[in-house]
């Protein structure tokens, strides 16, 4: 599920000489060829919480590098150097004590103390408001989002306004999941019997990869989502559009697809706003066609994959909780056409 | 130290320091005690998170019989100490009597435990809710330790009658006494937790 | 005779008599009834290493699946099962037992004892380990392999895991805990009671200190890993609700219990290997360890602090910031003792006359340098806002492998090269050892260094595959190639073993010119360990003031007036010492060979199996057999008819 943080991501980075230098050093040392590909993680922050984490990382990186190299140097020189022949026990012991106290107590105190201070200052800068509240619920193996002030329910794609403190309340319907949008903020677990909260604050519009990071069963790997950050105005427009019921089937093909959907077992698991389908087991599909991904990131949402999914989702995402449903081969194209009409 | 010094020291009478059996039982008690502490931690952890206590419709446990049983159990510790002291004075007969008394008191307590396990399920079981699970698991865990303690005492009795212990050599006896005291001491924590908390800290 | 009297006995007679007393019976009966600590250690070594290979093969399977995006080598189901068994095998069946292996073999020798304090309990702990390992691996035969990850978070592993897999896991873990616990009791009592006269606590070799510390940690932490899986098994099998929030239980309770053990265990498996390095590096540096007391203090302090940091595995669970912050600071604090240890090594080599670059020394130095990387990434994830990013990503996978592989596996190979000559009597090939070292270490860094980066760019752990186009492909491929290289390195060491056995270069008692007591006896070690109980006056009793080994140590040839303890009866006798300064207490009669440890372990196996298959009859039979074995074990003591 390659999600570019922002179209200008890579260009922007090259503007910052320090970062790119570090990154090149890191890449070289880990024998990696960074193929200029989309960045997804901690190292490319787009939200203020992620900025703080990235800042801490770079601070620690340089500190650690200095400590590691410093210690290694002492150790290696110590092994290679020639010890004076006139060994003097007292002098040796003084040296030992100096090394052990200096390296084992003094240096760590300074290093960790400075780290602690840096950390406290950095964390203190974070605002903790909640201008928009969203409830996120984890299911094996997909996500549901409920927008607080509109009761709107969507799945697998979370829209948020930029430059706004967004609070996500975290729930689960089954096992523990963990909600993580690396470029925006750290992760927080969704735990049965508890409600956790996480703050997002996107600095700039974009599509950000979200992942489940707590092992939650057979398809933990394909439990992803997208956070779509848009400007506050666009966000309002989006909300208004989403609150509409699903598009009426137009045309014969869509009508036949609609009927197949309602008559096969689909409707018992999926809900489509404005229709009799109100199943609560699987993701709602009211505006399904507007999503970019299928099956929580298992495949792109195009006709080919959608057909494969409906015919047998187990092929695309083995072990997911949507069972294979008997659909006549001649009914399938119409069903797909209908699903694709749910903009 | 020269080898001669070692030889000289070899004449030092044995018995200085603790026996292997003593070390063994002390370490066993440490780790088993931690095990009980863990279980009680689980109890208080769930207790502190609960909205109500006991959970559901379960009534707090009845206190009368358990108080009597507690008194019985604690007196068995006293009889065990007396037996130990008698042995140290070399009075094997008296030791036997008090050992048997300890055993009987322990057995009486355990009989009460079995009775409780037979009638309590009418009210709730371990599958009723977490309160039930805690109650049954902890109380039976203690019960099982008590059973082991009783078997321990029975062996000690056989060994005593076979003349294994005397005023000079009573380490083995002392060690089974220590285990018995340990099982009683655990009850000092288990009893208030399981029986008093639901009354006096009820939510 | 207790003291060798030159008028009446010759050293030859003494040694013959001791051999008669201490040798096991020949053949099968001897095999099953032996309680010799050397045999226990030997068996632990072999079994533990086999589990290492098995866990390694599972790792290779995973790495093969992850070599490319959307690969189809393992099904998601099989991947999760291999992942779980890799972590479980490595942690429970390999790491936790390799330390007992060297502990059993080396510690009695290093303190000049003839056996562990409770020889039978010792063999029992081995049998339990073996049976618990077999128990867990039985799951492969019925195809219901554990699949909940090595820390088995509920409720995925309770309500959402219908097959027997997690029952095997939970009960197997409880079963294995018995082995570690009795082993720990044994190490503690051995250290306190069996040291040779004069071996005061401040002359105690550091490997003994670290095992002693570890043993105490086991006593206080293993109850958690007994209670937690037991409650899990109850929830799964008999229907209790400890972890079920609907009925008053709690999902985080599991995590607290697990990590209350799970953090100390990482130091439990890493302190003894540091102890091995404390033995190895001074030998090849020809330099007494610098700052012995600092090293002891660091070891013990690590043990204490390790009980106060477990929440750092739970930073993302939404605990109150103050609670979590406390554990974050404590986790930073735990790096102090490790830093001290590192500078103890640095100071030691700094004043060394000259370093001997044997294979063993290479492995040891490689271990230290690699471990530093893992330790430093540990400090990073201890910082909460950073851990919120890296938790459950490959960054943590990188951290844990750096510390575990460099903190245990590499020292294990150093220890093989160092002590195997003592065990077998022949030398391992230096050349193959060095080849193995370079291949393995390059492999190690290739596998795990890129994983830091993968974690930073967002790759979660425990995923059976990943999508294309995320830029993760190259790093994963490098990591997989590294894994095969690592395996090749291990394979070279395996070949080295068999080839060197064939070549058979005689080791002699002290091939490295080392200074500690385990080298004061023959290689392979005679059944009685020391012909004469040594009397110790120094941390390096075999070194002269130039740190050169003395030529003829007393453990091999008894001297007139030496304490030999070779009685007429077939009694295993040794000296018991008292107090921190190891004054002579008395002559101790130790338990001899017995079948009861085996029966008891087998009975436990039957009981656990009965519980597993929900069969009351089997369970009852097992419990009765446990009772009978215990009675049999102690019968001699009760009736006074021991021996
Ligand atoms: C041998 C085992 C071992 C060891 C020794 C350590 C050592 C440390 N570990 Fe690690 N840890 C694991 C095994 C180990 N760990 C495992 C297996 C996991 C993952 C479990 C799982 O999730 O599956 C884990 C996970 C883990 C986490 C949780 C991460 C997460 O899941 O999000 C954290 C967080 O604080 C942590 C911290 C530390 C720290 C601070 C140390 C410190 O003790 C490190 C101290 C060492 C040094 C610092 C290096 C040497 C010193 C110097 C070179 C001197 C100078 C240094 C400084 C001044 C800094 N570890
Ligand atoms: C001691 C502990 C230990 C060791 C040594 C290793 C060794 C290795 N580990 Fe593992 N690992 C863990 C402990 C360990 N691991 C733990 C605790 C986890 C967490 C599990 C969880 O999340 O639940 C983990 C998870 C883990 C993952 C993460 C999986 C995931 O999150 O999805 C990966 C992925 O790369 C991995 C890889 C490897 C590799 C490549 C090695 C290599 O070093 C292995 C090298 C190969 C061998 C040692 C085999 C060599 C031998 C042969 C092939 C020869 C055969 C010859 C004969 C039979 C004679 N390990
Ligand atoms: Cu949901 Cu992993
Ligand atoms: Cu930890």
Coordinates of N, CA, C and O in Angstrom, one line a residue, chain C residues 181-285:
Chain C
X181 N 13.3 -23.3 38.0 CA 13.2 -23.0 39.4 C 14.1 -23.9 40.2 O 14.8 -23.5 41.0
X182 N 13.9 -25.2 40.0 CA 14.8 -26.1 40.8 C 16.2 -25.9 40.5 O 17.1 -26.0 41.4
X183 N 16.5 -25.6 39.2 CA 17.9 -25.4 38.8 C 18.4 -24.2 39.6 O 19.6 -24.2 40.1
X184 N 17.6 -23.1 39.7 CA 18.1 -21.9 40.4 C 18.4 -22.2 41.9 O 19.4 -21.8 42.4
X185 N 17.5 -23.0 42.5 CA 17.7 -23.3 43.9 C 19.0 -24.0 44.1 O 19.8 -23.7 44.9
X186 N 19.2 -24.9 43.1 CA 20.5 -25.7 43.2 C 21.7 -24.8 43.0 O 22.7 -25.0 43.8
X187 N 21.7 -23.9 42.1 CA 22.8 -23.0 41.9 C 23.1 -22.2 43.2 O 24.3 -22.0 43.6
X188 N 22.0 -21.7 43.8 CA 22.2 -20.9 44.9 C 22.9 -21.7 46.1 O 23.9 -21.2 46.7
X189 N 22.3 -22.8 46.4 CA 22.8 -23.6 47.5 C 24.2 -24.1 47.2 O 25.1 -24.0 48.1
X190 N 24.4 -24.4 45.9 CA 25.8 -24.9 45.6 C 26.8 -23.7 45.8 O 27.9 -23.9 46.4
X191 N 26.4 -22.5 45.4 CA 27.3 -21.4 45.6 C 27.6 -21.1 47.1 O 28.7 -20.8 47.5
X192 N 26.5 -21.2 47.9 CA 26.7 -20.9 49.3 C 27.4 -22.0 50.1 O 28.0 -21.7 51.1
X193 N 27.2 -23.2 49.7 CA 27.6 -24.3 50.6 C 28.8 -25.1 50.0 O 29.4 -25.8 50.8
X194 N 29.1 -25.1 48.8 CA 30.0 -26.1 48.2 C 31.3 -25.5 47.8 O 32.1 -26.1 47.2
X195 N 31.5 -24.2 48.0 CA 32.8 -23.6 47.6 C 34.0 -24.3 48.3 O 33.8 -24.7 49.5
X196 N 35.1 -24.4 47.6 CA 36.2 -25.0 48.3 C 36.7 -24.1 49.4 O 36.4 -22.9 49.4
X197 N 37.4 -24.7 50.4 CA 37.8 -23.9 51.5 C 38.7 -22.7 51.1 O 39.5 -22.8 50.2
X198 N 38.4 -21.6 51.6 CA 39.1 -20.4 51.3 C 38.6 -19.6 50.1 O 39.1 -18.5 49.8
X199 N 37.6 -20.2 49.4 CA 37.1 -19.5 48.3 C 36.0 -18.5 48.8 O 34.8 -18.7 48.7
X200 N 36.5 -17.4 49.3 CA 35.6 -16.4 49.9 C 34.7 -15.8 48.8 O 35.0 -15.9 47.6
X201 N 33.7 -15.1 49.2 CA 32.8 -14.5 48.2 C 33.6 -13.4 47.3 O 33.2 -13.2 46.2
X202 N 34.7 -12.8 47.9 CA 35.4 -11.9 47.0 C 36.5 -12.6 46.2 O 37.3 -11.9 45.6
X203 N 36.6 -13.9 46.3 CA 37.4 -14.6 45.3 C 36.6 -15.4 44.4 O 37.1 -16.2 43.6
X204 N 35.3 -15.2 44.4 CA 34.4 -16.0 43.6 C 34.5 -15.6 42.2 O 34.3 -14.4 41.8
X205 N 34.7 -16.5 41.3 CA 34.8 -16.2 39.9 C 33.5 -15.5 39.4 O 32.4 -15.8 39.9
X206 N 33.7 -14.5 38.5 CA 32.5 -13.7 38.1 C 31.4 -14.5 37.5 O 30.2 -14.2 37.6
X207 N 31.8 -15.6 36.8 CA 30.7 -16.4 36.2 C 29.8 -17.0 37.3 O 28.6 -17.1 37.1
X208 N 30.4 -17.2 38.4 CA 29.6 -17.8 39.5 C 28.7 -16.6 40.1 O 27.5 -16.8 40.4
X209 N 29.3 -15.5 40.2 CA 28.5 -14.3 40.7 C 27.3 -14.1 39.7 O 26.1 -13.8 40.2
X210 N 27.5 -14.1 38.4 CA 26.4 -13.8 37.5 C 25.4 -14.9 37.6 O 24.2 -14.7 37.6
X211 N 25.8 -16.2 37.7 CA 24.8 -17.2 37.8 C 24.0 -17.2 39.1 O 22.8 -17.4 39.2
X212 N 24.7 -16.8 40.2 CA 24.1 -16.6 41.5 C 23.0 -15.5 41.4 O 21.8 -15.7 41.8
X213 N 23.4 -14.4 40.8 CA 22.4 -13.3 40.7 C 21.2 -13.8 39.8 O 20.0 -13.6 40.2
X214 N 21.5 -14.4 38.7 CA 20.5 -14.9 37.8 C 19.6 -15.9 38.6 O 18.3 -15.8 38.4
X215 N 20.1 -16.7 39.4 CA 19.3 -17.7 40.1 C 18.3 -17.0 41.0 O 17.2 -17.4 41.1
X216 N 18.8 -16.0 41.7 CA 17.8 -15.3 42.6 C 16.8 -14.6 41.7 O 15.6 -14.6 42.1
X217 N 17.2 -14.1 40.6 CA 16.2 -13.5 39.7 C 15.1 -14.5 39.3 O 13.9 -14.2 39.2
X218 N 15.6 -15.7 39.0 CA 14.6 -16.7 38.6 C 13.6 -17.0 39.7 O 12.4 -17.1 39.5
X219 N 14.2 -17.1 41.0 CA 13.3 -17.4 42.1 C 12.1 -16.4 42.2 O 11.0 -16.7 42.5
X220 N 12.5 -15.1 41.9 CA 11.4 -14.1 42.1 C 10.7 -13.7 40.9 O 9.6 -13.1 40.9
X221 N 11.2 -14.1 39.7 CA 10.4 -13.8 38.5 C 9.6 -14.9 37.9 O 8.6 -14.7 37.3
X222 N 10.1 -16.1 38.1 CA 9.4 -17.3 37.4 C 8.0 -17.5 38.0 O 7.2 -18.0 37.3
X223 N 7.8 -17.2 39.3 CA 6.4 -17.3 39.7 C 5.4 -16.6 38.8 O 4.3 -17.1 38.5
X224 N 5.8 -15.5 38.2 CA 4.9 -14.8 37.3 C 4.6 -15.6 36.0 O 3.5 -15.6 35.5
X225 N 5.7 -16.3 35.5 CA 5.5 -17.0 34.3 C 4.9 -18.4 34.6 O 4.7 -19.2 33.8
X226 N 4.7 -18.7 35.9 CA 3.9 -19.9 36.2 C 2.4 -19.5 36.4 O 1.5 -20.1 35.8
X227 N 2.2 -18.4 37.1 CA 0.8 -18.0 37.4 C 0.2 -17.6 36.0 O -0.9 -18.0 35.7
X228 N 0.8 -16.8 35.2 CA 0.2 -16.2 34.0 C -0.3 -17.3 33.1 O -1.5 -17.4 32.8
X229 N 0.6 -18.2 32.6 CA 0.1 -19.2 31.7 C -0.9 -20.2 32.4 O -1.7 -20.8 31.7
X230 N -0.7 -20.4 33.7 CA -1.7 -21.3 34.3 C -3.1 -20.7 34.3 O -4.0 -21.4 34.0
X231 N -3.1 -19.4 34.6 CA -4.5 -18.7 34.5 C -5.0 -18.8 33.1 O -6.2 -18.9 32.8
X232 N -4.0 -18.6 32.1 CA -4.5 -18.7 30.7 C -5.0 -20.1 30.4 O -6.1 -20.2 29.8
X233 N -4.3 -21.1 30.9 CA -4.8 -22.4 30.6 C -6.2 -22.6 31.3 O -7.0 -23.3 30.7
X234 N -6.3 -22.1 32.5 CA -7.7 -22.2 33.1 C -8.7 -21.5 32.3 O -9.8 -22.0 32.1
X235 N -8.4 -20.3 31.9 CA -9.4 -19.6 31.0 C -9.7 -20.4 29.8 O -10.9 -20.5 29.4
X236 N -8.7 -21.0 29.2 CA -9.0 -21.7 28.0 C -9.7 -23.1 28.2 O -10.5 -23.5 27.5
X237 N -9.2 -23.8 29.3 CA -9.6 -25.2 29.4 C -10.8 -25.3 30.3 O -11.8 -26.0 30.0
X238 N -10.8 -24.7 31.5 CA -11.9 -24.9 32.4 C -12.9 -23.7 32.5 O -13.9 -23.8 33.2
X239 N -12.7 -22.7 31.8 CA -13.7 -21.6 31.7 C -13.7 -20.6 32.7 O -14.7 -20.0 33.1
X240 N -12.5 -20.3 33.3 CA -12.5 -19.1 34.2 C -12.4 -17.8 33.4 O -12.4 -17.9 32.2
X241 N -12.4 -16.7 34.1 CA -12.5 -15.4 33.4 C -11.4 -14.4 33.8 O -11.7 -13.2 33.8
X242 N -10.2 -14.8 34.0 CA -9.2 -13.9 34.5 C -8.9 -12.8 33.5 O -8.7 -11.7 33.9
X243 N -9.0 -13.2 32.2 CA -8.6 -12.2 31.2 C -9.7 -11.7 30.4 O -9.5 -11.1 29.3
X244 N -10.9 -11.9 30.9 CA -12.1 -11.6 30.1 C -12.8 -10.3 30.6 O -13.5 -10.4 31.7
X245 N -12.7 -9.2 30.0 CA -13.2 -7.9 30.5 C -14.7 -8.0 30.7 O -15.3 -7.2 31.5
X246 N -15.4 -8.8 29.9 CA -16.9 -8.8 30.0 C -17.3 -9.3 31.4 O -18.3 -8.9 31.9
X247 N -16.5 -10.1 32.0 CA -16.9 -10.7 33.3 C -15.9 -10.4 34.4 O -15.6 -11.2 35.2
X248 N -15.3 -9.2 34.3 CA -14.5 -8.7 35.5 C -13.0 -9.0 35.3 O -12.2 -8.6 36.2
X249 N -12.6 -9.7 34.2 CA -11.2 -9.9 34.0 C -10.6 -8.7 33.3 O -11.2 -7.7 33.1
X250 N -9.3 -8.8 32.9 CA -8.7 -7.7 32.3 C -7.6 -8.2 31.3 O -6.8 -9.1 31.7
X251 N -7.5 -7.6 30.1 CA -6.5 -8.0 29.1 C -5.1 -7.5 29.5 O -4.2 -8.2 29.2
X252 N -5.0 -6.4 30.1 CA -3.7 -5.9 30.4 C -3.0 -6.6 31.6 O -1.8 -6.6 31.7
X253 N -3.9 -7.3 32.4 CA -3.4 -8.1 33.5 C -2.3 -9.1 32.9 O -1.3 -9.3 33.5
X254 N -2.6 -9.7 31.8 CA -1.7 -10.7 31.2 C -0.4 -10.0 30.9 O 0.7 -10.5 31.2
X255 N -0.4 -8.8 30.4 CA 0.8 -8.1 30.0 C 1.6 -7.8 31.2 O 2.9 -7.9 31.2
X256 N 1.0 -7.4 32.3 CA 1.8 -7.1 33.5 C 2.4 -8.3 34.0 O 3.6 -8.3 34.3
X257 N 1.7 -9.4 34.1 CA 2.3 -10.6 34.6 C 3.4 -11.1 33.7 O 4.5 -11.5 34.1
X258 N 3.1 -11.1 32.4 CA 4.1 -11.6 31.5 C 5.4 -10.9 31.6 O 6.5 -11.4 31.7
X259 N 5.3 -9.5 31.5 CA 6.5 -8.8 31.5 C 7.2 -8.6 32.8 O 8.4 -8.4 32.9
X260 N 6.4 -8.9 33.9 CA 7.1 -8.9 35.2 C 8.1 -10.0 35.2 O 9.1 -9.9 35.9
X261 N 7.8 -11.1 34.4 CA 8.9 -12.1 34.2 C 9.7 -11.7 33.0 O 10.9 -11.9 33.0
X262 N 9.0 -11.2 32.0 CA 9.6 -11.1 30.6 C 10.8 -10.1 30.6 O 11.7 -10.2 29.8
X263 N 10.7 -9.1 31.5 CA 11.9 -8.3 31.5 C 13.1 -8.9 32.2 O 14.1 -9.1 31.7
X264 N 12.9 -9.3 33.5 CA 14.0 -10.0 34.2 C 14.6 -11.1 33.3 O 15.8 -11.3 33.3
X265 N 13.8 -11.8 32.6 CA 14.4 -13.0 31.9 C 15.4 -12.5 30.9 O 16.4 -13.2 30.6
X266 N 15.2 -11.3 30.3 CA 16.3 -10.9 29.3 C 17.6 -10.7 30.0 O 18.6 -11.0 29.4
X267 N 17.6 -10.3 31.2 CA 18.9 -10.2 31.9 C 19.3 -11.5 32.5 O 20.5 -11.8 32.6
X268 N 18.3 -12.4 32.8 CA 18.7 -13.7 33.2 C 19.5 -14.4 32.1 O 20.4 -15.2 32.4
X269 N 19.1 -14.2 30.9 CA 19.8 -14.9 29.8 C 21.0 -14.2 29.3 O 21.7 -14.7 28.5
X270 N 21.2 -13.0 29.9 CA 22.4 -12.3 29.4 C 23.5 -12.1 30.4 O 24.7 -12.0 30.1
X271 N 23.1 -12.1 31.7 CA 24.2 -12.0 32.7 C 25.2 -13.2 32.7 O 26.4 -13.0 32.8
X272 N 24.7 -14.4 32.7 CA 25.7 -15.5 32.6 C 26.6 -15.4 31.4 O 27.8 -15.6 31.6
X273 N 26.1 -15.1 30.2 CA 27.1 -15.0 29.1 C 28.1 -13.9 29.4 O 29.3 -14.0 29.0
X274 N 27.7 -12.8 30.0 CA 28.6 -11.8 30.4 C 29.6 -12.4 31.3 O 30.8 -12.1 31.3
X275 N 29.1 -13.2 32.2 CA 30.0 -14.0 33.1 C 31.0 -14.8 32.4 O 32.2 -14.9 32.8
X276 N 30.6 -15.4 31.3 CA 31.6 -16.2 30.5 C 32.7 -15.3 30.0 O 33.8 -15.6 30.0
X277 N 32.2 -14.1 29.5 CA 33.2 -13.2 28.9 C 34.1 -12.7 30.0 O 35.3 -12.5 29.8
X278 N 33.6 -12.6 31.3 CA 34.5 -12.2 32.4 C 35.6 -13.2 32.6 O 36.6 -12.9 33.2
X279 N 35.3 -14.5 32.2 CA 36.3 -15.5 32.4 C 37.3 -15.5 31.2 O 38.5 -15.7 31.3
X280 N 36.7 -15.4 30.0 CA 37.5 -15.6 28.8 C 38.4 -14.4 28.5 O 39.6 -14.6 28.2
X281 N 37.9 -13.2 28.6 CA 38.7 -12.1 28.2 C 40.0 -11.9 29.1 O 41.1 -11.8 28.6
X282 N 39.9 -12.0 30.4 CA 41.1 -11.9 31.2 C 42.1 -13.0 30.8 O 43.3 -12.8 30.8
X283 N 41.6 -14.2 30.5 CA 42.6 -15.3 30.2 C 43.4 -14.9 28.9 O 44.6 -15.1 28.9
X284 N 42.7 -14.4 27.9 CA 43.5 -14.1 26.7 C 44.1 -12.7 26.7 O 44.9 -12.4 25.8
X285 N 43.8 -11.9 27.7 CA 44.5 -10.7 27.9 C 45.6 -10.9 28.9 O 46.4 -9.9 29.1

